[in-house]
Amino acid sequence: KEILQHFFTALLLSFTPSFVDTFTDYLSTFTYFYGTKYTKHFDNLSDSPIESCTPLYNTTLAMFNYTKTTFTFSCFERDPIYSAVTLFFSFLPGVIFVYCGVYQGTLSIRRWYSVFTIPFFLVTFPLQLIAAKTLHLVNPGHNMKILSEIYAFCESQGESAFQLCAQLFMVLSRADREASYIQIVSIAASSVTVIKPSLELFLGEKKNEGSLEEILTKYFKFIPLFLSTSVFRILSIAIICVLLRWNALYFYTLVFSIALLSRLVCKSSCLTKCVPTSFSLFRNIVPEN
């Protein structure tokens, strides 16, 4: 009975979110590169590329002496740049994984074989993630649980947060077209995985105690709180990037530089321990050697 409960708990709360998030990321990469159909709205027929669009319907808005007609088309479009950005972020957690391994001392960059092991960890992280989540389904051991949470941490901090921000930017920056179904699913999947480590840290060690129904109740009770705060933060960044465009790079470079300088000054003055939230999560997941 305990084995079955662990299996279904890990399936619903660990394996499924990560698998759906990874699958939608690569599906988004595929559809961006090879193209898909979007519903687009035009104020003038002359703005519509006739060769790649099919008319759907027209909408006329009449108010007082003002009349406006909007033409709706189904258009096939490709976005190779969006595809490259989506694919890049899917491998970014490998960098977090290697950095955390070096930070914890479980990986060494001074060994000769690190020339092969570190690139291997970077390139194969998505496969490692699915493999670790799959093994966790049938292995309820403590070490397997820690390994699964490490991969969940790297996925959340290194992929889901950036992927969610990127997908929101891609949707908001194209006001002339509606979001595709795969974009909506990808945003939803990234929104769930980005809050998972913080939610589990909040629930503490007793998060998996009780029946399956009680465990799910604990999670779903606080999901709206963590989801709203995380989406608000990331959506704010996406909106700033939409408004500032390339100037957002200068803006966030300045913000991160000030934050890094403040951290160095704080650390050198020994006024307080300046530990980023991400590594606070990591230290709570991984025990010290």
Short mmCIF file of C-alpha atoms in Angstrom, two decimals, residues 20-21 24-25 28 32 160 163-172 179-194 227 231 234-235 238:
data_model
loop_
_atom_site.label_atom_id
_atom_site.label_comp_id
_atom_site.label_asym_id
_atom_site.label_seq_id
_atom_site.Cartn_x
_atom_site.Cartn_y
_atom_site.Cartn_z
CA VAL A 20 4.70 17.81 -19.47
CA ASP A 21 6.97 20.85 -19.07
CA THR A 24 5.82 21.18 -24.27
CA ASP A 25 9.19 22.96 -24.46
CA SER A 28 7.16 24.61 -28.85
CA TYR A 32 8.20 27.67 -33.80
CA SER A 160 10.91 27.08 -15.99
CA GLN A 163 10.99 29.71 -20.17
CA LEU A 164 7.85 31.20 -18.62
CA CYS A 165 9.21 34.73 -19.03
CA ALA A 166 10.23 34.01 -22.64
CA GLN A 167 6.88 32.48 -23.60
CA LEU A 168 4.98 35.38 -22.02
CA PHE A 169 7.19 37.81 -23.93
CA MET A 170 6.57 35.93 -27.19
CA VAL A 171 2.80 36.10 -26.67
CA LEU A 172 2.64 39.71 -25.49
CA ALA A 179 -1.61 32.73 -28.53
CA SER A 180 -1.56 29.22 -29.96
CA TYR A 181 -2.73 26.24 -27.92
CA ILE A 182 0.83 24.97 -27.48
CA GLN A 183 1.92 28.38 -26.14
CA ILE A 184 -0.89 28.32 -23.58
CA VAL A 185 -0.04 24.78 -22.46
CA SER A 186 3.68 25.60 -22.27
CA ILE A 187 2.98 28.68 -20.11
CA ALA A 188 0.74 26.63 -17.81
CA ALA A 189 3.32 23.83 -17.46
CA SER A 190 6.17 26.24 -16.71
CA SER A 191 3.98 28.08 -14.18
CA VAL A 192 3.47 24.87 -12.21
CA THR A 193 7.09 23.65 -12.24
CA VAL A 194 8.52 27.08 -11.35
CA LEU A 227 1.31 30.70 -8.44
CA VAL A 231 3.43 34.69 -12.21
CA ILE A 234 7.73 36.94 -14.02
CA LEU A 235 4.90 38.61 -15.93
CA ALA A 238 8.04 40.05 -19.46
#
